Short mmCIF file of C-alpha atoms in Angstrom, two decimals:
data_model
loop_
_atom_site.label_atom_id
_atom_site.label_comp_id
_atom_site.label_asym_id
_atom_site.label_seq_id
_atom_site.Cartn_x
_atom_site.Cartn_y
_atom_site.Cartn_z
CA MET D 1 22.17 1.34 11.14
CA THR D 2 22.91 -1.19 13.87
CA LYS D 3 19.42 -2.25 14.85
CA LYS D 4 18.32 -5.87 14.85
CA LEU D 5 15.81 -6.39 12.09
CA LEU D 6 13.37 -9.25 11.54
CA MET D 7 12.20 -9.52 7.93
CA ILE D 8 9.13 -11.66 7.20
CA SER D 9 8.30 -12.71 3.67
CA GLN D 10 6.72 -15.67 1.94
CA ASN D 11 9.03 -15.27 -1.06
CA PHE D 12 12.82 -15.25 -0.76
CA TYR D 13 16.01 -16.53 -2.34
CA PRO D 14 16.45 -18.85 -4.20
CA GLU D 15 12.90 -18.52 -5.53
CA LEU D 16 12.35 -16.85 -8.89
CA GLY D 17 10.40 -13.68 -9.57
CA SER D 18 10.52 -10.05 -8.50
CA ALA D 19 9.10 -10.63 -4.99
CA ALA D 20 11.85 -13.06 -3.96
CA ASN D 21 14.52 -10.90 -5.57
CA ARG D 22 13.25 -7.76 -3.83
CA MET D 23 13.53 -9.36 -0.41
CA LYS D 24 16.92 -10.87 -1.25
CA MET D 25 18.34 -7.52 -2.33
CA MET D 26 16.92 -5.76 0.72
CA PHE D 27 18.30 -8.40 3.07
CA LYS D 28 21.77 -8.18 1.55
CA ALA D 29 21.72 -4.38 1.48
CA PHE D 30 20.67 -4.15 5.14
CA LYS D 31 23.52 -6.46 6.09
CA LEU D 32 26.01 -4.52 3.97
CA LYS D 33 24.95 -1.25 5.61
CA GLY D 34 25.64 -2.58 9.10
CA SER D 35 22.25 -3.81 10.20
CA ASP D 36 21.65 -7.25 11.70
CA PRO D 37 18.83 -8.72 9.60
CA THR D 38 17.13 -12.08 10.11
CA MET D 39 14.84 -13.44 7.40
CA LEU D 40 11.85 -15.56 8.40
CA THR D 41 10.41 -17.30 5.35
CA THR D 42 9.37 -20.72 4.03
CA GLU D 43 11.02 -23.44 2.01
CA PRO D 44 11.43 -22.40 -1.65
CA THR D 45 8.52 -23.51 -3.82
CA TYR D 46 7.97 -20.72 -6.37
CA PRO D 47 7.27 -21.17 -9.24
CA ASN D 48 7.22 -24.87 -8.29
CA GLN D 49 8.84 -27.00 -5.63
CA ASN D 50 10.57 -29.38 -8.05
CA LEU D 51 12.93 -26.63 -9.23
CA PHE D 52 14.60 -26.70 -5.81
CA ASP D 53 15.12 -30.44 -5.42
CA ASP D 54 18.84 -29.83 -5.93
CA ASP D 55 21.18 -26.86 -5.42
CA THR D 56 20.93 -25.46 -8.96
CA TYR D 57 19.36 -22.19 -7.88
CA PHE D 58 21.32 -21.82 -4.62
CA THR D 59 23.97 -19.74 -6.35
CA ASP D 60 24.60 -17.07 -3.70
CA HIS D 61 27.24 -18.51 -1.39
CA SER D 62 27.09 -15.61 1.06
CA LEU D 63 23.39 -16.31 1.66
CA ASN D 64 23.86 -20.08 1.70
CA GLU D 65 26.17 -19.68 4.70
CA LEU D 66 23.38 -17.92 6.63
CA GLU D 67 20.85 -20.73 6.30
CA LYS D 68 19.41 -21.78 9.71
CA SER D 69 21.16 -18.90 11.48
CA LYS D 70 19.99 -15.68 9.85
CA ILE D 71 17.71 -17.27 7.27
CA ILE D 72 15.02 -19.23 9.11
CA ARG D 73 12.55 -21.26 7.07
CA MET D 74 9.27 -22.33 8.63
CA LYS D 75 8.61 -26.01 7.99
CA MET D 76 5.15 -26.28 6.51
CA HIS D 77 3.08 -29.43 6.01
CA GLY D 78 1.16 -28.09 3.03
CA ASN D 79 2.13 -26.59 -0.31
CA LYS D 80 1.51 -22.91 -1.01
CA GLN D 81 1.23 -23.68 -4.74
CA ASN D 82 -1.63 -26.14 -4.20
CA SER D 83 -4.36 -25.56 -6.81
CA ASN D 84 -7.09 -26.51 -4.33
CA PHE D 85 -8.39 -23.33 -2.70
CA VAL D 86 -9.33 -25.02 0.59
CA MET D 87 -5.91 -26.66 0.91
CA ARG D 88 -4.18 -23.35 0.24
CA LEU D 89 -6.32 -21.74 2.93
CA VAL D 90 -5.28 -24.48 5.37
CA TYR D 91 -1.65 -23.82 4.41
CA TYR D 92 -2.02 -20.10 5.14
CA MET D 93 -3.70 -20.74 8.47
CA GLU D 94 -0.85 -23.06 9.47
CA GLN D 95 1.59 -20.34 8.41
CA TYR D 96 -0.33 -17.79 10.48
CA ILE D 97 -0.12 -19.95 13.60
CA ARG D 98 3.57 -20.78 13.16
CA LEU D 99 4.44 -17.12 12.73
CA LYS D 100 2.44 -16.09 15.80
CA VAL D 101 4.32 -18.69 17.87
CA PHE D 102 7.68 -17.47 16.55
CA LEU D 103 6.88 -13.83 17.30
CA LYS D 104 5.75 -14.67 20.81
CA MET D 105 9.00 -16.53 21.48
CA HIS D 106 11.17 -13.72 20.07
CA LYS D 107 9.13 -10.61 20.84
CA GLU D 108 12.04 -8.93 22.67
CA ASP D 109 14.78 -9.91 20.20
CA TYR D 110 14.26 -7.32 17.46
CA ASP D 111 14.13 -3.55 17.15
CA ILE D 112 12.27 -3.56 13.83
CA VAL D 113 9.83 -6.11 12.42
CA TYR D 114 9.44 -5.72 8.65
CA VAL D 115 6.66 -7.80 7.09
CA SER D 116 6.04 -7.94 3.34
CA SER D 117 2.56 -8.47 1.92
CA PRO D 118 1.25 -10.42 0.10
CA ASN D 119 0.98 -13.11 1.61
CA ILE D 120 -1.68 -11.35 3.65
CA PHE D 121 -1.72 -13.92 6.46
CA LEU D 122 1.86 -13.06 7.37
CA ALA D 123 0.92 -9.40 7.77
CA TRP D 124 -2.11 -10.28 9.88
CA ALA D 125 -0.10 -12.61 12.11
CA THR D 126 2.53 -9.92 12.61
CA LEU D 127 0.36 -6.86 13.12
CA PHE D 128 -2.90 -8.07 14.68
CA PHE D 129 -2.92 -8.45 18.49
CA LYS D 130 0.70 -7.37 18.76
CA GLN D 131 1.76 -7.08 22.39
CA ALA D 132 5.39 -6.00 22.44
CA LYS D 133 5.78 -2.21 22.19
CA ARG D 134 9.50 -1.98 21.56
CA PRO D 135 9.78 -3.15 17.92
CA THR D 136 8.80 -0.76 15.18
CA TYR D 137 6.33 -2.61 12.98
CA VAL D 138 6.84 -1.88 9.28
CA LEU D 139 4.32 -3.12 6.71
CA GLU D 140 5.42 -3.43 3.09
CA ILE D 141 2.63 -3.44 0.49
CA ARG D 142 3.51 -5.00 -2.87
CA ASP D 143 -0.08 -5.61 -3.92
CA LEU D 144 -3.44 -4.07 -3.03
CA TRP D 145 -5.24 -6.92 -1.33
CA PRO D 146 -8.12 -7.95 -1.45
CA ASP D 147 -8.69 -5.91 -4.63
CA SER D 148 -6.03 -7.85 -6.52
CA VAL D 149 -7.69 -11.18 -5.69
CA ASN D 150 -11.15 -9.84 -6.45
CA GLY D 151 -9.87 -8.76 -9.86
CA LEU D 152 -9.03 -12.32 -10.87
CA LYS D 153 -11.62 -13.86 -13.18
CA HIS D 154 -11.40 -17.36 -11.72
CA ILE D 155 -11.99 -16.34 -8.08
CA ASN D 156 -15.19 -14.88 -6.63
CA ILE D 157 -14.78 -13.43 -3.14
CA SER D 158 -17.47 -10.75 -3.41
CA LEU D 159 -19.42 -12.31 -0.53
CA PHE D 160 -16.47 -11.79 1.82
CA MET D 161 -15.39 -8.35 0.57
CA PRO D 162 -16.91 -6.30 3.45
CA LEU D 163 -14.99 -8.38 6.01
CA LEU D 164 -11.81 -8.39 3.93
CA LYS D 165 -12.00 -4.62 3.46
CA TYR D 166 -12.30 -4.21 7.22
CA LEU D 167 -9.24 -6.40 7.76
CA GLU D 168 -7.33 -4.47 5.10
CA LYS D 169 -8.02 -1.18 6.89
CA LYS D 170 -7.10 -2.69 10.25
CA MET D 171 -3.82 -3.94 8.78
CA TYR D 172 -2.79 -0.50 7.55
CA ASN D 173 -3.67 1.13 10.84
CA SER D 174 -1.80 -1.49 12.88
CA ALA D 175 1.52 -0.63 11.23
CA ASP D 176 3.91 1.99 12.60
CA LYS D 177 5.31 2.68 9.12
CA ILE D 178 4.37 1.58 5.61
CA VAL D 179 6.54 0.90 2.57
CA ILE D 180 5.04 0.70 -0.94
CA ASN D 181 6.58 -0.45 -4.22
CA ASN D 182 4.14 1.54 -6.35
CA GLU D 183 3.16 5.20 -6.00
CA ALA D 184 -0.36 4.31 -7.15
CA PHE D 185 -0.86 2.61 -3.76
CA ARG D 186 -0.26 5.76 -1.69
CA ALA D 187 -3.66 7.44 -2.07
CA HIS D 188 -5.50 4.12 -1.65
CA ILE D 189 -3.76 3.49 1.68
CA GLN D 190 -3.92 7.07 2.96
CA ASN D 191 -7.68 7.09 2.45
CA ARG D 192 -7.93 4.19 4.90
CA LEU D 193 -5.56 5.47 7.56
CA GLU D 194 -6.92 6.97 10.76
CA ASN D 195 -3.59 8.60 11.65
CA LYS D 196 -0.71 10.07 9.62
CA THR D 197 1.28 6.86 9.34
CA PRO D 198 4.52 7.54 7.39
CA ILE D 199 4.60 6.02 3.89
CA PHE D 200 7.80 5.48 1.89
CA TYR D 201 8.04 4.57 -1.78
CA LEU D 202 10.70 1.96 -2.55
CA PRO D 203 10.51 0.71 -6.15
CA ASN D 204 11.86 -2.61 -7.27
CA GLY D 205 15.27 -2.15 -8.77
CA ILE D 206 18.51 -3.61 -9.93
CA SER D 207 21.81 -3.99 -8.14
CA LYS D 208 25.06 -2.57 -9.46
CA SER D 209 26.35 -6.15 -9.60
CA GLU D 210 23.48 -7.02 -11.98
CA LEU D 211 24.23 -4.37 -14.60
CA VAL D 212 24.97 -6.85 -17.35
CA ILE D 213 26.14 -5.59 -20.73
CA GLU D 214 25.45 -7.85 -23.67
CA GLU D 215 25.58 -7.51 -27.43
CA LYS D 216 22.12 -7.58 -28.96
CA CYS D 217 21.08 -10.60 -31.01
CA ASP D 218 21.99 -10.35 -34.69
CA ASP D 219 18.31 -10.58 -35.65
CA PHE D 220 15.76 -8.24 -34.10
CA SER D 221 14.14 -10.18 -31.26
CA VAL D 222 11.46 -9.84 -28.60
CA ILE D 223 11.52 -11.47 -25.15
CA TYR D 224 8.89 -12.34 -22.56
CA THR D 225 10.11 -13.51 -19.15
CA GLY D 226 8.56 -14.64 -15.91
CA ASN D 227 5.15 -15.51 -14.62
CA ILE D 228 2.08 -16.13 -16.76
CA GLY D 229 -0.52 -16.18 -14.03
CA TYR D 230 -4.08 -14.95 -13.75
CA ALA D 231 -2.96 -11.30 -13.70
CA GLN D 232 -1.40 -11.73 -17.14
CA ASP D 233 -3.60 -11.80 -20.26
CA VAL D 234 -2.39 -15.10 -21.69
CA ASP D 235 -4.75 -15.02 -24.69
CA LYS D 236 -3.54 -11.59 -25.71
CA LEU D 237 0.08 -12.63 -25.20
CA ILE D 238 -0.46 -15.70 -27.42
CA SER D 239 -2.06 -13.59 -30.15
CA ILE D 240 0.78 -11.06 -30.07
CA CYS D 241 3.45 -13.73 -30.26
CA LYS D 242 1.69 -15.52 -33.11
CA ALA D 243 1.36 -12.23 -35.01
CA LEU D 244 5.08 -11.58 -34.52
CA ASN D 245 5.81 -15.11 -35.71
CA ASP D 246 3.78 -14.43 -38.87
CA LYS D 247 5.93 -11.35 -39.46
CA GLN D 248 9.06 -13.49 -38.98
CA ILE D 249 10.09 -11.60 -35.84
CA TYR D 250 11.92 -13.76 -33.31
CA VAL D 251 10.40 -14.21 -29.85
CA THR D 252 12.00 -15.84 -26.80
CA ALA D 253 9.73 -16.90 -23.93
CA ILE D 254 11.19 -17.84 -20.52
CA VAL D 255 7.97 -18.64 -18.68
CA TYR D 256 6.40 -20.31 -15.68
CA GLY D 257 3.11 -20.01 -13.80
CA VAL D 258 -0.39 -21.48 -13.90
CA GLN D 259 -1.04 -20.43 -17.50
CA ALA D 260 2.44 -21.10 -18.89
CA ALA D 261 1.42 -24.54 -20.20
CA LYS D 262 -1.41 -22.99 -22.20
CA PHE D 263 1.02 -20.55 -23.77
CA ARG D 264 3.58 -23.26 -24.59
CA GLN D 265 0.93 -25.43 -26.22
CA ALA D 266 -0.46 -22.57 -28.29
CA VAL D 267 2.90 -21.53 -29.79
CA LYS D 268 4.68 -24.88 -29.99
CA ASP D 269 4.49 -24.99 -33.81
CA CYS D 270 5.65 -21.40 -34.34
CA ALA D 271 9.04 -21.42 -36.05
CA TYR D 272 10.10 -17.99 -34.77
CA ILE D 273 9.16 -18.57 -31.12
CA GLN D 274 11.66 -20.23 -28.80
CA ILE D 275 10.56 -21.53 -25.39
CA ARG D 276 13.21 -21.57 -22.66
CA LYS D 277 13.13 -23.12 -19.20
CA PRO D 278 13.12 -20.87 -16.08
CA MET D 279 16.59 -19.69 -15.11
CA ASP D 280 18.20 -17.82 -12.24
CA ARG D 281 18.11 -14.04 -12.14
CA ILE D 282 21.52 -13.22 -13.61
CA ASP D 283 21.04 -15.61 -16.52
CA CYS D 284 17.57 -14.19 -17.11
CA LEU D 285 18.83 -10.60 -17.04
CA THR D 286 21.54 -11.59 -19.50
CA GLU D 287 18.94 -12.97 -21.89
CA ILE D 288 16.79 -9.84 -21.59
CA ALA D 289 19.85 -7.69 -22.32
CA LYS D 290 20.48 -9.60 -25.56
CA HIS D 291 17.01 -8.88 -26.93
CA HIS D 292 15.81 -5.66 -28.48
CA VAL D 293 12.44 -5.21 -26.72
CA SER D 294 10.50 -7.02 -23.99
CA LEU D 295 6.80 -7.72 -23.48
CA SER D 296 4.59 -7.23 -20.42
CA ILE D 297 0.90 -7.98 -21.06
CA LEU D 298 -1.62 -7.69 -18.22
CA GLU D 299 -5.33 -8.25 -17.74
CA SER D 300 -7.38 -5.10 -18.30
CA SER D 301 -8.61 -4.76 -14.70
CA ASP D 302 -7.58 -1.44 -13.11
CA VAL D 303 -6.01 -3.22 -10.14
CA PHE D 304 -3.49 -4.86 -12.51
CA MET D 305 -3.11 -1.84 -14.79
CA ASN D 306 -1.77 0.23 -11.88
CA VAL D 307 1.11 -2.03 -10.87
CA MET D 308 4.80 -1.81 -11.70
CA PRO D 309 5.63 -5.30 -13.06
CA GLY D 310 9.02 -6.68 -12.15
CA LYS D 311 9.64 -7.69 -15.76
CA ILE D 312 9.40 -4.01 -16.78
CA ILE D 313 11.89 -3.00 -14.09
CA ASP D 314 14.26 -5.76 -15.21
CA SER D 315 13.98 -4.67 -18.85
CA ILE D 316 14.71 -1.03 -18.04
CA GLY D 317 17.54 -2.22 -15.79
CA VAL D 318 19.42 -3.84 -18.67
CA GLY D 319 18.50 -1.24 -21.29
CA THR D 320 15.87 -3.24 -23.17
CA PRO D 321 12.79 -1.11 -23.95
CA PRO D 322 9.55 -2.57 -22.51
CA ILE D 323 6.38 -2.85 -24.60
CA SER D 324 3.17 -3.06 -22.55
CA ASN D 325 -0.58 -2.48 -22.38
CA ILE D 326 -0.19 -1.06 -18.87
CA SER D 327 -1.62 2.22 -17.57
CA GLY D 328 -1.25 4.33 -14.42
CA PRO D 329 2.11 5.51 -13.06
CA THR D 330 4.09 2.95 -15.08
CA GLU D 331 2.57 4.13 -18.36
CA ALA D 332 3.30 7.73 -17.36
CA ILE D 333 6.96 6.96 -16.57
CA ILE D 334 7.54 5.03 -19.81
CA GLN D 335 5.99 7.79 -21.87
CA LYS D 336 7.59 10.72 -20.01
CA TYR D 337 11.12 9.35 -20.23
CA ASP D 338 10.65 7.59 -23.60
CA LEU D 339 11.73 4.23 -22.21
CA GLY D 340 9.67 2.05 -24.53
CA PHE D 341 5.96 1.86 -25.29
CA ALA D 342 2.97 1.74 -22.92
CA ARG D 343 -0.66 2.49 -23.60
CA LYS D 344 -3.68 1.56 -21.51
CA GLN D 345 -5.30 -1.58 -22.90
CA ALA D 346 -3.36 -1.29 -26.15
CA SER D 347 -4.74 -3.65 -28.78
CA ILE D 348 -2.87 -6.59 -30.26
CA THR D 349 -2.50 -4.70 -33.54
CA THR D 350 -1.14 -1.59 -31.81
CA ILE D 351 1.49 -3.54 -29.88
CA VAL D 352 2.60 -5.58 -32.89
CA ASN D 353 2.81 -2.45 -35.05
CA GLU D 354 4.88 -0.66 -32.39
CA ILE D 355 7.32 -3.56 -32.25
CA GLU D 356 7.59 -3.65 -36.04
CA THR D 357 8.16 0.12 -36.12
CA LEU D 358 11.03 -0.17 -33.66
CA LYS D 359 12.49 -3.01 -35.68
CA ASN D 360 12.68 -0.71 -38.69
CA ASP D 361 13.74 2.45 -36.83
CA LYS D 362 17.13 1.67 -35.31
CA GLN D 363 17.73 5.24 -34.11
CA SER D 364 14.45 5.38 -32.17
CA LEU D 365 15.24 1.98 -30.66
CA LEU D 366 18.73 3.13 -29.64
CA ASN D 367 17.32 6.29 -28.06
CA LYS D 368 14.93 4.25 -25.94
CA GLU D 369 17.73 1.91 -24.88
CA ASN D 370 19.86 4.85 -23.74
CA ASN D 371 16.90 6.50 -22.00
CA ALA D 372 16.20 3.27 -20.12
CA LYS D 373 19.78 3.08 -18.84
CA LYS D 374 19.72 6.73 -17.79
CA TYR D 375 16.43 6.29 -15.92
CA ARG D 376 17.78 3.15 -14.25
CA ASP D 377 20.89 4.94 -13.02
CA GLU D 378 18.86 7.81 -11.60
CA HIS D 379 15.96 5.90 -10.03
CA LEU D 380 16.34 2.11 -9.82
CA ILE D 381 19.72 1.26 -8.27
CA TRP D 382 19.20 -0.79 -5.10
CA GLU D 383 22.31 0.48 -3.35
CA ASP D 384 21.09 4.07 -3.67
CA ASN D 385 17.46 3.47 -2.77
CA ILE D 386 18.21 1.28 0.23
CA GLU D 387 20.05 4.21 1.84
CA LYS D 388 16.80 6.19 1.68
CA LEU D 389 14.87 3.27 3.18
CA ILE D 390 17.34 2.96 6.06
CA THR D 391 16.95 6.67 6.77
CA PHE D 392 13.18 6.22 6.76
CA LEU D 393 13.35 3.33 9.21
CA ARG D 394 15.68 5.22 11.55
CA LYS D 395 13.75 8.45 11.68
CA GLY D 396 11.49 9.25 14.62
CA ASP D 397 7.81 9.89 14.20
CA GLU D 398 8.23 13.65 13.88
CA ASP D 399 10.94 13.39 11.23
CA ASP D 400 9.01 10.73 9.35
CA LYS D 401 6.47 13.31 8.27
CA ASN D 402 9.13 15.07 6.22
CA ILE D 403 10.74 12.06 4.56
CA GLN D 404 7.91 10.72 2.43
CA ASN D 405 8.97 10.57 -1.19
#
């Protein structure tokens, strides 16, 4: 693949989380496979801007060398992590305008424009009112918006839903091709398409260079990593961790996000719970690999139940069985391949009992660990899946109809 590719994403290296890592791995894989990718993004601020005041998280020297040439960061006046809704809206509008200006200046420079959503304003700026016909416009959907926002308890956008639903449909139909990171999204999008736009499923994954092998902790231990935002059920997570503490089961929490402080405060006196600061991806994967099981606890809304959390992918990737209250395709995969435990809206008692059972059944735990590694090798290796994505991007419209996974 020798085409010039413009990738557009709000989240990118060195930010933490599955979204930034996904775009980083795709960017590097495109370059490795002979493409000429350019990443248009913003200054790193996730999970908070202070983390990036120095070079601690800029650990990839090959990417560092591409700053300002192939990695272009839009200079924004606002802060995308601002807690004030109006100020965040102003930030997104500024981002929309800056992206439109960039695309107008470079409309003839790229063969493929690949925009990742959310942030939804980036997709709108890229796809709405597009004028150049030469680029192939590819829309990546990592979250069903506006449903995901409407599912948050602290935000009420019901008044605007008819308009937002119209814009969602227009967005899908403005794309030449669509990439999804969750098979549950396919039917939702197809029902809103006016034409047979090709859709390709590209799950989050793990690179061969990230396949860390670590000895498990001497004592049986549970780990929770990553964001505790509004999509995560922080109260349920607190109750589970406290129950594990009462049973003298060790828990490690490497957390950030808007509800992380609430979690830290609630468990600060628990002797068997250790709080760790956010760390870069390799260090985090290493910690997950050392633990025996991992937790992923989501709010009960269907829009969150049908996602594929990055923390579950990471756990499977290093052979640590995930324990979750998730449903949908992720629940089906975990159950079918015996990768861990997943049950829709599983209660606190059910989850704690499952963890305790695995603690006492070493053979069952070992089987799940081995199953996770086998599933990873067959389905979640970036280097293998990116080949399929490249084929999808290269295919003509007629061939695209036969390539959907």
